[in-house]
Amino acid sequence: DGEQDFKVPIWGKTMSNKLFKKPSEAQLAGNVTIYKIDSPKKGDCGESSCPAGVAHFPETFGGYKEGTCASVGYTVPDGEQDFKVPIWGKTVSIKLFKKPSEAQLAGNVTIYKID
């Protein structure tokens, strides 16, 4: 973290080096939530928890984004589905969400009958 000046031997010039800390095991061990629309089920949003240290793989190669399905309007739970990750070979559980219907967006409606 920060910068440090370094005088290059023989050349005599001073260079500025930027310093970065290696992420801690706790930072790498934490999980992030990732989502993808139309995966694994067309019309739904699939959401899963992924270790932060490897989240860039499904984001880069699988089209997933960091965040939740709710953040993009998919708020109605629609079950879960197991998904076998290509190449890695492990099976992960994906929570499925769908967009709410117009009736669900409108809220509750009271219906009554007059005799």
Short mmCIF file of N, CA, C and O in Angstrom, two decimals:
data_model
loop_
_atom_site.label_atom_id
_atom_site.label_comp_id
_atom_site.label_asym_id
_atom_site.label_seq_id
_atom_site.Cartn_x
_atom_site.Cartn_y
_atom_site.Cartn_z
N ASP A 1 0.84 -1.19 0.00
CA ASP A 1 0.00 0.00 0.00
C ASP A 1 0.87 1.25 0.00
O ASP A 1 1.72 1.40 0.85
N GLY A 2 0.67 2.10 -0.96
CA GLY A 2 1.42 3.34 -1.01
C GLY A 2 2.46 3.34 -2.11
O GLY A 2 2.40 2.56 -3.05
N GLU A 3 3.44 4.23 -1.96
CA GLU A 3 4.53 4.34 -2.93
C GLU A 3 5.85 4.42 -2.20
O GLU A 3 5.92 4.85 -1.04
N GLN A 4 6.90 4.00 -2.90
CA GLN A 4 8.23 4.08 -2.32
C GLN A 4 9.20 4.47 -3.43
O GLN A 4 9.15 3.91 -4.53
N ASP A 5 10.05 5.46 -3.16
CA ASP A 5 11.05 5.85 -4.14
C ASP A 5 12.25 4.92 -4.04
O ASP A 5 12.63 4.47 -2.95
N PHE A 6 12.84 4.61 -5.20
CA PHE A 6 13.95 3.68 -5.27
C PHE A 6 14.99 4.26 -6.22
O PHE A 6 14.69 4.59 -7.37
N LYS A 7 16.24 4.42 -5.71
CA LYS A 7 17.32 4.96 -6.55
C LYS A 7 17.99 3.79 -7.26
O LYS A 7 18.51 2.88 -6.63
N VAL A 8 17.96 3.84 -8.60
CA VAL A 8 18.53 2.77 -9.41
C VAL A 8 20.05 2.90 -9.41
O VAL A 8 20.58 3.94 -9.80
N PRO A 9 20.75 1.82 -8.98
CA PRO A 9 22.23 1.87 -8.98
C PRO A 9 22.78 2.07 -10.39
O PRO A 9 22.15 1.68 -11.37
N ILE A 10 23.91 2.66 -10.51
CA ILE A 10 24.64 2.97 -11.73
C ILE A 10 23.93 4.05 -12.55
O ILE A 10 24.53 5.05 -12.89
N TRP A 11 22.64 3.85 -12.85
CA TRP A 11 21.89 4.82 -13.63
C TRP A 11 21.73 6.12 -12.84
O TRP A 11 21.77 7.21 -13.39
N GLY A 12 21.51 6.00 -11.52
CA GLY A 12 21.40 7.15 -10.66
C GLY A 12 20.06 7.83 -10.61
O GLY A 12 19.86 8.77 -9.85
N LYS A 13 19.13 7.38 -11.39
CA LYS A 13 17.79 7.97 -11.40
C LYS A 13 16.95 7.38 -10.27
O LYS A 13 17.15 6.25 -9.85
N THR A 14 15.98 8.16 -9.80
CA THR A 14 15.06 7.69 -8.77
C THR A 14 13.73 7.33 -9.42
O THR A 14 13.17 8.12 -10.17
N MET A 15 13.27 6.13 -9.13
CA MET A 15 12.00 5.62 -9.65
C MET A 15 11.02 5.51 -8.50
O MET A 15 11.40 5.24 -7.36
N SER A 16 9.76 5.68 -8.81
CA SER A 16 8.71 5.54 -7.81
C SER A 16 8.02 4.19 -8.02
O SER A 16 7.54 3.90 -9.11
N ASN A 17 8.01 3.36 -6.99
CA ASN A 17 7.37 2.05 -7.05
C ASN A 17 6.07 2.07 -6.28
O ASN A 17 6.04 2.52 -5.14
N LYS A 18 5.01 1.56 -6.87
CA LYS A 18 3.74 1.43 -6.17
C LYS A 18 3.77 0.10 -5.41
O LYS A 18 4.21 -0.91 -5.95
N LEU A 19 3.27 0.12 -4.18
CA LEU A 19 3.29 -1.06 -3.34
C LEU A 19 1.86 -1.55 -3.11
O LEU A 19 0.95 -0.77 -2.87
N PHE A 20 1.68 -2.87 -3.19
CA PHE A 20 0.37 -3.48 -2.98
C PHE A 20 0.52 -4.63 -1.99
O PHE A 20 1.51 -5.36 -2.03
N LYS A 21 -0.47 -4.80 -1.14
CA LYS A 21 -0.48 -5.93 -0.22
C LYS A 21 -1.17 -7.11 -0.87
O LYS A 21 -2.13 -6.95 -1.60
N LYS A 22 -0.67 -8.30 -0.56
CA LYS A 22 -1.32 -9.52 -1.02
C LYS A 22 -2.61 -9.67 -0.23
O LYS A 22 -2.64 -9.43 0.98
N PRO A 23 -3.73 -10.08 -0.87
CA PRO A 23 -4.99 -10.25 -0.13
C PRO A 23 -4.83 -11.31 0.96
O PRO A 23 -4.14 -12.31 0.76
N SER A 24 -5.47 -11.08 2.08
CA SER A 24 -5.40 -12.04 3.18
C SER A 24 -6.20 -13.29 2.85
O SER A 24 -7.05 -13.29 1.96
N GLU A 25 -5.94 -14.36 3.59
CA GLU A 25 -6.70 -15.61 3.40
C GLU A 25 -8.19 -15.35 3.67
O GLU A 25 -9.05 -15.91 3.01
N ALA A 26 -8.48 -14.49 4.64
CA ALA A 26 -9.88 -14.19 4.97
C ALA A 26 -10.57 -13.50 3.80
O ALA A 26 -11.72 -13.80 3.49
N GLN A 27 -9.85 -12.59 3.12
CA GLN A 27 -10.43 -11.91 1.96
C GLN A 27 -10.66 -12.90 0.82
O GLN A 27 -11.67 -12.84 0.14
N LEU A 28 -9.71 -13.80 0.62
CA LEU A 28 -9.85 -14.79 -0.45
C LEU A 28 -10.88 -15.85 -0.10
O LEU A 28 -11.49 -16.43 -0.98
N ALA A 29 -11.07 -16.09 1.19
CA ALA A 29 -11.99 -17.15 1.62
C ALA A 29 -13.45 -16.69 1.62
O ALA A 29 -14.34 -17.52 1.66
N GLY A 30 -13.69 -15.39 1.58
CA GLY A 30 -15.06 -14.90 1.60
C GLY A 30 -15.80 -15.27 0.32
O GLY A 30 -15.20 -15.60 -0.70
N ASN A 31 -17.11 -15.23 0.37
CA ASN A 31 -17.94 -15.55 -0.79
C ASN A 31 -18.58 -14.31 -1.37
O ASN A 31 -18.82 -13.33 -0.66
N VAL A 32 -18.84 -14.35 -2.66
CA VAL A 32 -19.60 -13.31 -3.34
C VAL A 32 -20.79 -13.97 -4.03
O VAL A 32 -20.76 -15.16 -4.32
N THR A 33 -21.81 -13.20 -4.27
CA THR A 33 -22.98 -13.70 -4.98
C THR A 33 -22.86 -13.32 -6.44
O THR A 33 -22.54 -12.18 -6.76
N ILE A 34 -23.09 -14.31 -7.31
CA ILE A 34 -23.04 -14.07 -8.76
C ILE A 34 -24.37 -14.50 -9.36
O ILE A 34 -25.08 -15.33 -8.80
N TYR A 35 -24.73 -13.91 -10.51
CA TYR A 35 -26.00 -14.25 -11.16
C TYR A 35 -25.83 -14.24 -12.67
O TYR A 35 -24.89 -13.64 -13.21
N LYS A 36 -26.78 -14.92 -13.33
CA LYS A 36 -26.82 -14.89 -14.80
C LYS A 36 -28.27 -15.07 -15.23
O LYS A 36 -28.97 -15.96 -14.76
N ILE A 37 -28.73 -14.21 -16.12
CA ILE A 37 -30.10 -14.28 -16.63
C ILE A 37 -30.17 -15.37 -17.70
O ILE A 37 -29.24 -15.54 -18.49
N ASP A 38 -31.28 -16.11 -17.70
CA ASP A 38 -31.53 -17.22 -18.63
C ASP A 38 -30.59 -18.41 -18.40
O ASP A 38 -30.32 -19.18 -19.33
N SER A 39 -30.08 -18.55 -17.20
CA SER A 39 -29.22 -19.68 -16.91
C SER A 39 -29.45 -20.15 -15.48
O SER A 39 -29.49 -19.33 -14.58
N PRO A 40 -29.59 -21.39 -15.23
CA PRO A 40 -29.58 -22.50 -16.17
C PRO A 40 -30.94 -22.74 -16.82
O PRO A 40 -31.10 -23.65 -17.62
N LYS A 41 -31.95 -21.93 -16.49
CA LYS A 41 -33.30 -22.12 -17.02
C LYS A 41 -33.72 -20.86 -17.77
O LYS A 41 -33.66 -19.76 -17.23
N LYS A 42 -34.16 -21.03 -19.00
CA LYS A 42 -34.60 -19.91 -19.84
C LYS A 42 -35.74 -19.15 -19.16
O LYS A 42 -36.68 -19.75 -18.65
N GLY A 43 -35.64 -17.84 -19.10
CA GLY A 43 -36.68 -17.01 -18.49
C GLY A 43 -36.46 -16.73 -17.01
O GLY A 43 -37.14 -15.90 -16.44
N ASP A 44 -35.54 -17.45 -16.40
CA ASP A 44 -35.23 -17.25 -14.98
C ASP A 44 -33.85 -16.61 -14.84
O ASP A 44 -33.08 -16.53 -15.78
N CYS A 45 -33.56 -16.19 -13.63
CA CYS A 45 -32.25 -15.70 -13.27
C CYS A 45 -31.66 -16.71 -12.29
O CYS A 45 -32.30 -17.06 -11.30
N GLY A 46 -30.46 -17.19 -12.57
CA GLY A 46 -29.79 -18.13 -11.68
C GLY A 46 -28.79 -17.41 -10.81
O GLY A 46 -28.01 -16.58 -11.28
N GLU A 47 -28.81 -17.72 -9.51
CA GLU A 47 -27.96 -17.02 -8.54
C GLU A 47 -27.25 -18.05 -7.67
O GLU A 47 -27.83 -19.04 -7.26
N SER A 48 -25.97 -17.81 -7.39
CA SER A 48 -25.21 -18.73 -6.56
C SER A 48 -24.14 -17.97 -5.79
O SER A 48 -23.76 -16.87 -6.15
N SER A 49 -23.66 -18.60 -4.74
CA SER A 49 -22.57 -18.06 -3.95
C SER A 49 -21.28 -18.69 -4.44
O SER A 49 -21.23 -19.88 -4.74
N CYS A 50 -20.23 -17.90 -4.55
CA CYS A 50 -18.97 -18.36 -5.11
C CYS A 50 -17.82 -17.81 -4.28
O CYS A 50 -17.87 -16.66 -3.85
N PRO A 51 -16.77 -18.60 -4.03
CA PRO A 51 -15.60 -18.07 -3.31
C PRO A 51 -15.03 -16.86 -4.05
O PRO A 51 -14.85 -16.89 -5.27
N ALA A 52 -14.76 -15.79 -3.32
CA ALA A 52 -14.30 -14.54 -3.92
C ALA A 52 -13.02 -14.73 -4.73
O ALA A 52 -12.84 -14.09 -5.77
N GLY A 53 -12.15 -15.62 -4.29
CA GLY A 53 -10.88 -15.81 -4.96
C GLY A 53 -10.99 -16.42 -6.35
O GLY A 53 -10.07 -16.32 -7.15
N VAL A 54 -12.12 -17.06 -6.67
CA VAL A 54 -12.28 -17.68 -7.98
C VAL A 54 -13.49 -17.14 -8.75
O VAL A 54 -13.84 -17.65 -9.81
N ALA A 55 -14.13 -16.10 -8.24
CA ALA A 55 -15.34 -15.55 -8.87
C ALA A 55 -15.06 -15.02 -10.27
O ALA A 55 -15.96 -14.96 -11.10
N HIS A 56 -13.81 -14.66 -10.55
CA HIS A 56 -13.50 -14.13 -11.88
C HIS A 56 -13.65 -15.18 -12.98
O HIS A 56 -13.88 -14.85 -14.13
N PHE A 57 -13.57 -16.48 -12.64
CA PHE A 57 -13.73 -17.51 -13.66
C PHE A 57 -15.14 -17.55 -14.24
O PHE A 57 -15.31 -17.46 -15.45
N PRO A 58 -16.21 -17.70 -13.41
CA PRO A 58 -17.54 -17.69 -14.00
C PRO A 58 -17.91 -16.34 -14.61
O PRO A 58 -18.71 -16.27 -15.55
N GLU A 59 -17.33 -15.26 -14.10
CA GLU A 59 -17.61 -13.95 -14.66
C GLU A 59 -16.96 -13.81 -16.04
O GLU A 59 -17.58 -13.32 -16.99
N THR A 60 -15.72 -14.27 -16.17
CA THR A 60 -14.99 -14.14 -17.42
C THR A 60 -15.44 -15.15 -18.47
O THR A 60 -15.67 -14.80 -19.63
N PHE A 61 -15.58 -16.42 -18.07
CA PHE A 61 -15.84 -17.47 -19.03
C PHE A 61 -17.31 -17.90 -19.10
O PHE A 61 -17.71 -18.52 -20.09
N GLY A 62 -18.11 -17.59 -18.08
CA GLY A 62 -19.48 -18.05 -18.07
C GLY A 62 -20.53 -16.97 -18.23
O GLY A 62 -21.72 -17.25 -18.28
N GLY A 63 -20.11 -15.71 -18.29
CA GLY A 63 -21.05 -14.62 -18.48
C GLY A 63 -21.80 -14.22 -17.22
O GLY A 63 -22.78 -13.49 -17.29
N TYR A 64 -21.35 -14.70 -16.05
CA TYR A 64 -21.99 -14.31 -14.78
C TYR A 64 -21.55 -12.90 -14.40
O TYR A 64 -20.52 -12.41 -14.84
N LYS A 65 -22.37 -12.27 -13.55
CA LYS A 65 -22.05 -10.94 -13.04
C LYS A 65 -22.13 -10.98 -11.52
O LYS A 65 -22.91 -11.76 -10.96
N GLU A 66 -21.34 -10.15 -10.87
CA GLU A 66 -21.41 -10.08 -9.41
C GLU A 66 -22.65 -9.30 -9.01
O GLU A 66 -22.93 -8.24 -9.57
N GLY A 67 -23.43 -9.85 -8.08
CA GLY A 67 -24.65 -9.20 -7.63
C GLY A 67 -25.74 -10.25 -7.41
O GLY A 67 -25.46 -11.44 -7.39
N THR A 68 -26.96 -9.78 -7.29
CA THR A 68 -28.08 -10.69 -7.04
C THR A 68 -29.11 -10.57 -8.16
O THR A 68 -29.17 -9.57 -8.87
N CYS A 69 -29.94 -11.60 -8.26
CA CYS A 69 -31.03 -11.56 -9.24
C CYS A 69 -32.01 -10.44 -8.90
O CYS A 69 -32.54 -9.79 -9.79
N ALA A 70 -32.22 -10.20 -7.60
CA ALA A 70 -33.14 -9.15 -7.17
C ALA A 70 -32.69 -7.78 -7.68
O ALA A 70 -33.51 -6.92 -7.99
N SER A 71 -31.37 -7.58 -7.79
CA SER A 71 -30.85 -6.29 -8.25
C SER A 71 -31.21 -6.00 -9.70
O SER A 71 -31.14 -4.85 -10.14
N VAL A 72 -31.62 -7.04 -10.45
CA VAL A 72 -32.02 -6.83 -11.85
C VAL A 72 -33.49 -7.18 -12.07
O VAL A 72 -33.92 -7.43 -13.19
N GLY A 73 -34.27 -7.20 -10.97
CA GLY A 73 -35.72 -7.34 -11.08
C GLY A 73 -36.29 -8.74 -10.98
O GLY A 73 -37.49 -8.92 -11.11
N TYR A 74 -35.46 -9.74 -10.76
CA TYR A 74 -35.93 -11.13 -10.60
C TYR A 74 -36.06 -11.42 -9.11
O TYR A 74 -35.07 -11.73 -8.45
N THR A 75 -37.28 -11.30 -8.58
CA THR A 75 -37.47 -11.36 -7.13
C THR A 75 -38.34 -12.52 -6.64
O THR A 75 -38.41 -12.76 -5.45
N VAL A 76 -38.99 -13.23 -7.55
CA VAL A 76 -39.90 -14.31 -7.15
C VAL A 76 -39.16 -15.65 -7.19
O VAL A 76 -38.72 -16.08 -8.26
N PRO A 77 -38.98 -16.31 -6.02
CA PRO A 77 -38.28 -17.59 -6.00
C PRO A 77 -38.97 -18.61 -6.92
O PRO A 77 -40.19 -18.70 -6.96
N ASP A 78 -38.15 -19.37 -7.67
CA ASP A 78 -38.68 -20.36 -8.61
C ASP A 78 -37.95 -21.70 -8.47
O ASP A 78 -37.79 -22.43 -9.44
N GLY A 79 -37.47 -21.98 -7.26
CA GLY A 79 -36.83 -23.27 -6.99
C GLY A 79 -35.32 -23.22 -7.07
O GLY A 79 -34.71 -22.16 -7.09
N GLU A 80 -34.74 -24.41 -7.10
CA GLU A 80 -33.28 -24.56 -7.21
C GLU A 80 -32.97 -25.62 -8.25
O GLU A 80 -33.80 -26.48 -8.53
N GLN A 81 -31.79 -25.54 -8.82
CA GLN A 81 -31.37 -26.53 -9.80
C GLN A 81 -29.88 -26.76 -9.63
O GLN A 81 -29.11 -25.83 -9.46
N ASP A 82 -29.47 -28.03 -9.68
CA ASP A 82 -28.05 -28.35 -9.64
C ASP A 82 -27.45 -28.11 -11.02
O ASP A 82 -28.09 -28.37 -12.05
N PHE A 83 -26.22 -27.62 -11.03
CA PHE A 83 -25.55 -27.28 -12.28
C PHE A 83 -24.12 -27.80 -12.20
O PHE A 83 -23.38 -27.47 -11.29
N LYS A 84 -23.74 -28.64 -13.16
CA LYS A 84 -22.38 -29.17 -13.19
C LYS A 84 -21.50 -28.18 -13.96
O LYS A 84 -21.74 -27.91 -15.14
N VAL A 85 -20.47 -27.67 -13.30
CA VAL A 85 -19.60 -26.66 -13.89
C VAL A 85 -18.65 -27.33 -14.88
O VAL A 85 -17.92 -28.25 -14.51
N PRO A 86 -18.67 -26.89 -16.15
CA PRO A 86 -17.76 -27.48 -17.14
C PRO A 86 -16.30 -27.31 -16.73
O PRO A 86 -15.94 -26.35 -16.06
N ILE A 87 -15.48 -28.23 -17.09
CA ILE A 87 -14.04 -28.29 -16.83
C ILE A 87 -13.75 -28.54 -15.35
O ILE A 87 -13.03 -29.45 -15.01
N TRP A 88 -14.33 -27.76 -14.44
CA TRP A 88 -14.10 -27.93 -13.01
C TRP A 88 -14.71 -29.24 -12.55
O TRP A 88 -14.17 -29.93 -11.71
N GLY A 89 -15.88 -29.59 -13.09
CA GLY A 89 -16.52 -30.86 -12.80
C GLY A 89 -17.34 -30.92 -11.53
O GLY A 89 -17.99 -31.92 -11.26
N LYS A 90 -17.35 -29.88 -10.75
CA LYS A 90 -18.13 -29.87 -9.51
C LYS A 90 -19.56 -29.43 -9.78
O LYS A 90 -19.82 -28.69 -10.71
N THR A 91 -20.46 -29.91 -8.94
CA THR A 91 -21.87 -29.54 -9.06
C THR A 91 -22.20 -28.48 -8.02
O THR A 91 -21.87 -28.65 -6.85
N VAL A 92 -22.82 -27.39 -8.45
CA VAL A 92 -23.22 -26.32 -7.55
C VAL A 92 -24.74 -26.17 -7.61
O VAL A 92 -25.36 -26.49 -8.62
N SER A 93 -25.31 -25.67 -6.54
CA SER A 93 -26.75 -25.43 -6.47
C SER A 93 -27.03 -23.99 -6.88
O SER A 93 -26.43 -23.06 -6.34
N ILE A 94 -27.90 -23.84 -7.85
CA ILE A 94 -28.27 -22.51 -8.36
C ILE A 94 -29.70 -22.20 -7.90
O ILE A 94 -30.61 -22.98 -8.14
N LYS A 95 -29.88 -21.07 -7.21
CA LYS A 95 -31.22 -20.62 -6.83
C LYS A 95 -31.82 -19.90 -8.04
O LYS A 95 -31.18 -19.06 -8.65
N LEU A 96 -33.07 -20.24 -8.36
CA LEU A 96 -33.75 -19.65 -9.52
C LEU A 96 -34.76 -18.61 -9.08
O LEU A 96 -35.47 -18.79 -8.08
N PHE A 97 -34.83 -17.53 -9.83
CA PHE A 97 -35.79 -16.45 -9.58
C PHE A 97 -36.41 -16.04 -10.90
O PHE A 97 -35.78 -16.11 -11.95
N LYS A 98 -37.67 -15.61 -10.83
CA LYS A 98 -38.34 -15.07 -12.02
C LYS A 98 -38.83 -13.66 -11.70
O LYS A 98 -38.88 -13.26 -10.53
N LYS A 99 -39.19 -12.94 -12.74
CA LYS A 99 -39.72 -11.59 -12.55
C LYS A 99 -41.15 -11.69 -12.04
O LYS A 99 -41.89 -12.60 -12.41
N PRO A 100 -41.57 -10.75 -11.20
CA PRO A 100 -42.95 -10.78 -10.71
C PRO A 100 -43.93 -10.45 -11.82
O PRO A 100 -43.61 -9.71 -12.75
N SER A 101 -45.14 -11.03 -11.72
CA SER A 101 -46.19 -10.74 -12.71
C SER A 101 -46.74 -9.34 -12.44
O SER A 101 -46.49 -8.74 -11.40
N GLU A 102 -47.55 -8.85 -13.38
CA GLU A 102 -48.17 -7.54 -13.22
C GLU A 102 -49.03 -7.50 -11.96
O GLU A 102 -49.05 -6.52 -11.24
N ALA A 103 -49.75 -8.59 -11.69
CA ALA A 103 -50.61 -8.65 -10.50
C ALA A 103 -49.77 -8.57 -9.22
O ALA A 103 -50.14 -7.90 -8.26
N GLN A 104 -48.61 -9.24 -9.22
CA GLN A 104 -47.75 -9.20 -8.05
C GLN A 104 -47.16 -7.80 -7.86
O GLN A 104 -47.00 -7.34 -6.74
N LEU A 105 -46.87 -7.13 -8.94
CA LEU A 105 -46.33 -5.77 -8.85
C LEU A 105 -47.36 -4.78 -8.35
O LEU A 105 -47.04 -3.81 -7.68
N ALA A 106 -48.64 -5.03 -8.68
CA ALA A 106 -49.71 -4.11 -8.30
C ALA A 106 -50.06 -4.20 -6.81
O ALA A 106 -50.66 -3.30 -6.27
N GLY A 107 -49.70 -5.28 -6.16
CA GLY A 107 -50.02 -5.44 -4.74
C GLY A 107 -51.29 -6.24 -4.55
O GLY A 107 -51.82 -6.85 -5.47
N ASN A 108 -51.81 -6.21 -3.32
CA ASN A 108 -53.01 -6.97 -3.00
C ASN A 108 -54.26 -6.28 -3.52
O ASN A 108 -54.35 -5.06 -3.58
N VAL A 109 -55.23 -7.11 -3.91
CA VAL A 109 -56.51 -6.61 -4.39
C VAL A 109 -57.62 -7.25 -3.53
O VAL A 109 -57.57 -8.44 -3.29
N THR A 110 -58.56 -6.46 -3.10
CA THR A 110 -59.68 -6.99 -2.35
C THR A 110 -60.85 -7.19 -3.30
O THR A 110 -61.22 -6.26 -4.02
N ILE A 111 -61.41 -8.39 -3.28
CA ILE A 111 -62.56 -8.71 -4.13
C ILE A 111 -63.77 -8.97 -3.20
O ILE A 111 -63.62 -9.69 -2.22
N TYR A 112 -64.89 -8.40 -3.53
CA TYR A 112 -66.09 -8.64 -2.74
C TYR A 112 -67.29 -8.74 -3.65
O TYR A 112 -67.27 -8.29 -4.79
N LYS A 113 -68.35 -9.35 -3.14
CA LYS A 113 -69.56 -9.55 -3.91
C LYS A 113 -70.71 -8.83 -3.22
O LYS A 113 -70.88 -8.92 -2.01
N ILE A 114 -71.51 -8.13 -4.01
CA ILE A 114 -72.69 -7.46 -3.48
C ILE A 114 -73.92 -8.26 -3.89
O ILE A 114 -74.13 -8.56 -5.06
N ASP A 115 -74.70 -8.66 -2.91
CA ASP A 115 -75.94 -9.42 -3.19
C ASP A 115 -77.10 -8.51 -3.41
O ASP A 115 -77.31 -7.49 -2.94
#
